[in-house]
Short mmCIF file of C-alpha atoms in Angstrom, two decimals:
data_model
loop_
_atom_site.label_atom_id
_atom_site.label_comp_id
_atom_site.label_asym_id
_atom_site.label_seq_id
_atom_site.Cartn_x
_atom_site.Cartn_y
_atom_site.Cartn_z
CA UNK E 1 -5.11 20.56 -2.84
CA UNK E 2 -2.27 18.57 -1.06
CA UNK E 3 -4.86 18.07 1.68
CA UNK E 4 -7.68 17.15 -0.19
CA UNK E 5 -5.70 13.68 -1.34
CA UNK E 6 -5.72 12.50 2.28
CA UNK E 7 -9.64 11.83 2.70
CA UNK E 8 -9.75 11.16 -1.15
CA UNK E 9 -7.21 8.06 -0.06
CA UNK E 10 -9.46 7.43 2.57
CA UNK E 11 -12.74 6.62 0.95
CA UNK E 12 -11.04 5.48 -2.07
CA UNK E 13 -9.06 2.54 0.00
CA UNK E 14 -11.84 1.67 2.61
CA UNK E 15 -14.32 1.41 -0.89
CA UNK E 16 -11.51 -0.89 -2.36
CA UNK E 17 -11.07 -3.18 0.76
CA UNK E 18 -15.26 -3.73 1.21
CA UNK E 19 -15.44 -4.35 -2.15
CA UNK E 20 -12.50 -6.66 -2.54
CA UNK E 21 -14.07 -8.58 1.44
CA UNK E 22 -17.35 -8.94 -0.45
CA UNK E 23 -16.04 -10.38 -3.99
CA UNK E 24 -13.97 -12.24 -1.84
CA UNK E 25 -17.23 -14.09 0.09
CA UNK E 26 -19.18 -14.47 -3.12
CA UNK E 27 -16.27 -16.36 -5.20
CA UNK E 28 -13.22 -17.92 -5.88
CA UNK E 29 -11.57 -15.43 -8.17
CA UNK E 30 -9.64 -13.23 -5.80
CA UNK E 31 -7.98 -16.32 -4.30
CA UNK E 32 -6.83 -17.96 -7.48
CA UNK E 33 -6.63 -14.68 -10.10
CA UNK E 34 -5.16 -11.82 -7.41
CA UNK E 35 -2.24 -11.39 -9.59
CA UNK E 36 -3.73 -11.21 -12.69
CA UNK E 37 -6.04 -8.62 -11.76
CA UNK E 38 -3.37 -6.29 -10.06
CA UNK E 39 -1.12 -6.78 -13.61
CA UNK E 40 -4.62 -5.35 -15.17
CA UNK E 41 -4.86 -2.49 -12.56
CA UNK E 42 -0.80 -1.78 -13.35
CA UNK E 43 -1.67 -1.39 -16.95
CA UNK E 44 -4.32 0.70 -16.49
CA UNK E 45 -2.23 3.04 -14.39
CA UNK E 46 0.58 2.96 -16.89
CA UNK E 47 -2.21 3.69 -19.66
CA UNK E 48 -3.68 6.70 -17.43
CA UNK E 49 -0.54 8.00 -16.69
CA UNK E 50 0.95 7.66 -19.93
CA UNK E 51 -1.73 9.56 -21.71
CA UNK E 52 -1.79 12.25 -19.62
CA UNK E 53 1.84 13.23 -19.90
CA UNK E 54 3.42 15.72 -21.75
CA UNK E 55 6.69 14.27 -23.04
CA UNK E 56 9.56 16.60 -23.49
CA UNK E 57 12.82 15.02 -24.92
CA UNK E 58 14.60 14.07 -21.48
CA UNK E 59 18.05 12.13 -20.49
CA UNK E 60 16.37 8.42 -19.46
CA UNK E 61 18.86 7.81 -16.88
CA UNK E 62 16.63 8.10 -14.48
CA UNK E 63 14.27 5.35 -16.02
CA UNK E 64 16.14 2.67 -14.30
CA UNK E 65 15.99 3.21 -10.92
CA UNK E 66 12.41 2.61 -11.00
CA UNK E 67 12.90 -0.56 -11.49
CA UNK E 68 14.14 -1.59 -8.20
CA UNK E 69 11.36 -0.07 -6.71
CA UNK E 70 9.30 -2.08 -9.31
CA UNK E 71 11.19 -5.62 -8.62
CA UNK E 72 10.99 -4.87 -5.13
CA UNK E 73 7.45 -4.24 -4.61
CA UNK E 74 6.84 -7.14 -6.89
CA UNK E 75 8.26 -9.60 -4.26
CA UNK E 76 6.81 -8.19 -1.19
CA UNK E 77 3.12 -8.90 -2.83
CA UNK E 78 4.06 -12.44 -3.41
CA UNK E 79 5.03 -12.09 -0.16
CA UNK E 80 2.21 -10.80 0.97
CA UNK E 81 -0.58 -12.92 -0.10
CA UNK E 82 1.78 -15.91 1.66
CA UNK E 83 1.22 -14.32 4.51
CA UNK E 84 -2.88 -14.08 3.92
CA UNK E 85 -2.78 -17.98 3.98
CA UNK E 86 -2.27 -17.90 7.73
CA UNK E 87 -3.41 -14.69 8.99
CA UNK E 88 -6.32 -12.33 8.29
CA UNK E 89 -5.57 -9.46 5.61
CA UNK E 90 -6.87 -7.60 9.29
CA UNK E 91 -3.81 -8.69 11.71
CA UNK E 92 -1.44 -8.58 8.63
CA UNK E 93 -1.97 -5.37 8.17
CA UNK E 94 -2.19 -3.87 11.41
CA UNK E 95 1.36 -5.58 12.16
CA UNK E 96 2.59 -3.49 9.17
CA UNK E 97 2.59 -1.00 11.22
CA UNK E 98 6.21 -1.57 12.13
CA UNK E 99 6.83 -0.22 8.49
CA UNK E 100 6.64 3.15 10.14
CA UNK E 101 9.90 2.31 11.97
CA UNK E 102 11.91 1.00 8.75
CA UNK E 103 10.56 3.38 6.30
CA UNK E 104 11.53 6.22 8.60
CA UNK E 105 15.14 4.99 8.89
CA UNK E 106 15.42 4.59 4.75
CA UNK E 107 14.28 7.95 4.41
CA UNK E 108 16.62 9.13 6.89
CA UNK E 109 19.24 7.34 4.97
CA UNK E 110 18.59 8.11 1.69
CA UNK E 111 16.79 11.92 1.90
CA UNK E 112 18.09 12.78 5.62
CA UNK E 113 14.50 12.76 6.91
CA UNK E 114 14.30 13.30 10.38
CA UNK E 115 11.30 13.08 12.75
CA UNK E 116 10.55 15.84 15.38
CA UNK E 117 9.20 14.94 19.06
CA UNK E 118 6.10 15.43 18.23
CA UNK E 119 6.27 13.36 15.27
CA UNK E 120 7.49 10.47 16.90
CA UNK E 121 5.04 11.10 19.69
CA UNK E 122 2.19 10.40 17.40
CA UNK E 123 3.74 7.33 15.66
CA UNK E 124 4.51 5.99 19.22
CA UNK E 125 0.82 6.38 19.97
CA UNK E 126 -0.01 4.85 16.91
CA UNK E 127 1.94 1.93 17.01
CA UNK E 128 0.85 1.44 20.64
CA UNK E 129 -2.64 1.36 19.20
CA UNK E 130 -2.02 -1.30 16.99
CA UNK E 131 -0.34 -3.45 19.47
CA UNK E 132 -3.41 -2.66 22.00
CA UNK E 133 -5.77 -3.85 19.26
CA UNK E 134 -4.67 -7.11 18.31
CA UNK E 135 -1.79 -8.15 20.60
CA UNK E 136 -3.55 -10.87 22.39
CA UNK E 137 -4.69 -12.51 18.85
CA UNK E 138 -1.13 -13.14 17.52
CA UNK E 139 0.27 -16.74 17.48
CA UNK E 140 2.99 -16.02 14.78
CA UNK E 141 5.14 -19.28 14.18
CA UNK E 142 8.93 -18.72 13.24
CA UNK E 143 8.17 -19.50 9.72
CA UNK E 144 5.48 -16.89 9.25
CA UNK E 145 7.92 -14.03 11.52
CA UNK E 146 10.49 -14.12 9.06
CA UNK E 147 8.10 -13.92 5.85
CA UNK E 148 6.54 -11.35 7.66
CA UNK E 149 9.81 -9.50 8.19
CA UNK E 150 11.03 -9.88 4.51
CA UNK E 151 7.58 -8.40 3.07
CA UNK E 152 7.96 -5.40 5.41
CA UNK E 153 11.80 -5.06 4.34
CA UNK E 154 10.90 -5.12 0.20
CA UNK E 155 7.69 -2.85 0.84
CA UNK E 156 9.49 -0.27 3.17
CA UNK E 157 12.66 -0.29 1.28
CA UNK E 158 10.82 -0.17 -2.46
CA UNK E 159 8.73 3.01 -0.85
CA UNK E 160 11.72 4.88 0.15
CA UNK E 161 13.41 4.36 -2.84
CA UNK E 162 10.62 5.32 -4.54
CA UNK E 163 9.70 8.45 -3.20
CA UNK E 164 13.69 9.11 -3.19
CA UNK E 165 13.18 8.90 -7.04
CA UNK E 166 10.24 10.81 -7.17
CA UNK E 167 11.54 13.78 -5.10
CA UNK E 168 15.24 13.83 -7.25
CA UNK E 169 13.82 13.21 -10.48
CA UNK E 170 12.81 16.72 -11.90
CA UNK E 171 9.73 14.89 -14.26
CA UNK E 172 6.09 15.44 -13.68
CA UNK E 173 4.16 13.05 -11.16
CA UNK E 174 2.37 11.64 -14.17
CA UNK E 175 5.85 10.94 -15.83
CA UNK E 176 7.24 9.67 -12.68
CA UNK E 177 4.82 6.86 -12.17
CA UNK E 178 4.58 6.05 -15.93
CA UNK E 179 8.30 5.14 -15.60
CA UNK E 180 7.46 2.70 -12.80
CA UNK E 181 4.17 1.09 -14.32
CA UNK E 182 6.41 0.83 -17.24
CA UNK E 183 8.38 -1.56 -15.23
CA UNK E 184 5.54 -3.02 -12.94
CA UNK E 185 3.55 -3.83 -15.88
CA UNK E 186 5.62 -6.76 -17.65
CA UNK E 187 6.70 -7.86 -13.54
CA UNK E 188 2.85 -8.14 -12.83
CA UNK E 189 1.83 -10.71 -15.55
CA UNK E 190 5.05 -12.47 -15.10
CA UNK E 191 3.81 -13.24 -11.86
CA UNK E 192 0.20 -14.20 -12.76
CA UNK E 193 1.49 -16.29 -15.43
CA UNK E 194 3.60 -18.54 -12.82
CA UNK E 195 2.04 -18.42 -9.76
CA UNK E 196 -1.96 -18.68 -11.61
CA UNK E 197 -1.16 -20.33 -14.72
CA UNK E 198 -4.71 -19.95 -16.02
CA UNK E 199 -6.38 -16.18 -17.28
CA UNK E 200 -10.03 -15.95 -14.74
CA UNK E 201 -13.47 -16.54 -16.27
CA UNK E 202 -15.14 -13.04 -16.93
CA UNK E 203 -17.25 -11.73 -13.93
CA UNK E 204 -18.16 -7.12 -13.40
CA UNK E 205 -16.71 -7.55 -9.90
CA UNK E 206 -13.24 -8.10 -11.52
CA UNK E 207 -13.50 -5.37 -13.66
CA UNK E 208 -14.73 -2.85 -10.55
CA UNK E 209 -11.96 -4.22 -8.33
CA UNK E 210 -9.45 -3.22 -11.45
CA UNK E 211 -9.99 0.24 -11.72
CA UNK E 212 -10.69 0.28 -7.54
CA UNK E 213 -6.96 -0.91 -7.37
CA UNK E 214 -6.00 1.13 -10.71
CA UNK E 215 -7.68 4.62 -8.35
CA UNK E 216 -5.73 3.69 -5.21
CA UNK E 217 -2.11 3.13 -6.93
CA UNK E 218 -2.71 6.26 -8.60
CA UNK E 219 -3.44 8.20 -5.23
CA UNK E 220 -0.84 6.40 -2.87
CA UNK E 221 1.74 7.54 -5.19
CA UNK E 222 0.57 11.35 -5.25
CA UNK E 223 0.45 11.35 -1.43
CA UNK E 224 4.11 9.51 -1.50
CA UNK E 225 5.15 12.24 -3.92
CA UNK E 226 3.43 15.63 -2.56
CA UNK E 227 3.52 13.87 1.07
CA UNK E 228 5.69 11.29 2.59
CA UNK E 229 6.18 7.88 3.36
CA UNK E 230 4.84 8.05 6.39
CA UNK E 231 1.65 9.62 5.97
CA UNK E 232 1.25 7.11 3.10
CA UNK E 233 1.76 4.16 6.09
CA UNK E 234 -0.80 6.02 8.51
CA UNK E 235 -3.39 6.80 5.98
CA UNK E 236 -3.09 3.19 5.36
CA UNK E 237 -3.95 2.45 9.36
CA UNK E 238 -6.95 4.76 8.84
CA UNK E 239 -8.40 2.90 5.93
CA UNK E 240 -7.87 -0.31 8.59
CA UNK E 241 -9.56 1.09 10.92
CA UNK E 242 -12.85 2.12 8.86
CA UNK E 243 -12.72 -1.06 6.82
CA UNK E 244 -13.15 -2.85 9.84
CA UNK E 245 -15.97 -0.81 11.64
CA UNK E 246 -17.95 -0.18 7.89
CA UNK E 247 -17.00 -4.01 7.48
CA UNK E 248 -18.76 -4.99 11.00
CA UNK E 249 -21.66 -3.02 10.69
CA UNK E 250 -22.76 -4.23 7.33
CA UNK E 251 -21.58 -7.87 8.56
CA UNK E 252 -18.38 -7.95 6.20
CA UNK E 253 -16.27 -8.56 9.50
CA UNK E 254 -16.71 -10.40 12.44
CA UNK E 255 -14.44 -8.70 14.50
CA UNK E 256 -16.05 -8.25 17.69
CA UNK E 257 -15.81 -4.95 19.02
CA UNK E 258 -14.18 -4.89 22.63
CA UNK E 259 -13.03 -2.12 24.55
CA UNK E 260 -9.36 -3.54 23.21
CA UNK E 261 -10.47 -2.61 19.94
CA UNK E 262 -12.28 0.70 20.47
CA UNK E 263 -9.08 2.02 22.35
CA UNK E 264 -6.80 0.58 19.69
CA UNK E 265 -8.79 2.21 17.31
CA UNK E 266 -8.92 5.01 19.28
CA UNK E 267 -5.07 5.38 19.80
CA UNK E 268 -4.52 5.07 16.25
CA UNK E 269 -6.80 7.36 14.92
CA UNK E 270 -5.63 10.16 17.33
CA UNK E 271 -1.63 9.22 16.53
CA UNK E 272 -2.22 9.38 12.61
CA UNK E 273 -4.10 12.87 12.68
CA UNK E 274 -1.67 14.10 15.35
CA UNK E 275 1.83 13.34 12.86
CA UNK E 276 -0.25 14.42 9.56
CA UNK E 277 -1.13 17.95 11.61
CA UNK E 278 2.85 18.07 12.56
CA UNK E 279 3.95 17.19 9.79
CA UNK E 280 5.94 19.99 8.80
#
């Protein structure tokens, strides 16, 4: 069943990323209302979640710690769509891949992870992939470097924590993430409300990109909590990777396809199956 969540994440997140390229070409919305609609998706995760739990009369200490995984991941999206104003979602992405290297060293820190040879093998070959595939493309000011570096600090940091939380906190998975939503909820609007101002005029694609985002929180988490970090981060490269060829071939992206980006491709690929077969 464990299994089964890693092509589920797959075709769930390469769905989510055509559909969000193609609402994206047709109007306005996602640039000015982003915010708002991932405050809708966070309430309908904490609405899923929350229904489907049995409650049982617990201590709530361990409510609070969600909440700096909550604050955190709050500032690295802000962070985040900076960063889409002067790169492609594309490049941004793919240099995420350095997350790899910081989220390993929080787990190590905080659950004693460690990495065999072969595992680090097959993130070396994936993050040699992803330097083969768009190296030549970067032109990364100083500005953009260090925004780029504090997004990848709040994201890796929040997902260690989180899955920290999640593996020491003897609740169900549906429990867990309730606490979170609980906290990523109120976070959410706060930052549609000062960063959009305005509420977006009614159009279906908004609605199909909610519960699109709503599916893929819900999924990322179980893989964070019945997987790892890590895998989360290379199933993540994977849904790059077919976003961009499914995007090219139905003339969503432009990328042209070089031998650069076939190897790259290529490389990663190979490196993400190779550490998610090893991964015991």
């Amino acid at each position: 069943m464990k299994l089964l969540l890693l092509p589920l994440c797959i075709v769930i997140g390469t769905i989510t990323a055509l559909v969000t390229r193609h609402a994206a070409s047709q109007t306005n919305l996602l640039q000015n209302h982003q915010l708002f609609l991932l405050a809708l998706a966070e309430l309908l995760k904490w609405g899923i979640m929350g229904g489907s739990t049995q409650w049982k009369r617990r201590p709530n200490k361990q409510w609070i710690k969600y909440a700096l995984s909550a604050v955190l991941y709050s500032i690295a999206i802000v962070l985040y769509f900076t960063l889409l104003k002067e790169l492609s979602p594309a490049i941004v992405n793919l240099l995420a891949n350095a997350k790899i290297l910081f989220v390993s060293l929080f787990l190590y820190l905080l659950l004693g992870t460690t990495l065999s040879k072969q595992q680090c093998l097959a993130i070396g070959t994936v993050l040699t992939g992803a330097v083969f595939l768009q190296w030549t493309e970067l032109h990364l000011s100083s500005d953009v470097l260090t925004i780029l570096i504090l997004q990848m600090g709040c994201t890796c940091f929040a997902s260690a924590w989180l899955e920290y939380c999640m593996k020491s906190d003897p609740c169900s998975f549906q429990e867990q993430c309730f606490k979170l939503y609980s906290f990523g909820v109120p976070l959410y609007f706060l930052l549609s409300f000062v960063f959009e101002k305005n509420l977006p005029p009614f159009d279906p694609i908004c609605l199909v990109l909610v519960v699109l985002y709503g599916l893929q929180g819900i999924v990322i988490g179980a893989i964070m909590k019945f997987h790892s970090n890590i895998v989360r981060c290379l199933i993540g490269n994977v849904n790059i990777i077919t976003t961009m060829w499914i995007g090219h071939l139905v003339g969503l992206d432009h990328t042209v396809l070089s031998d650069r980006f076939i190897l790259g491709s290529i490389a990663i690929l190979v490196g993400s199956g190779f550490y998610i077969q090893n991964k015991e």
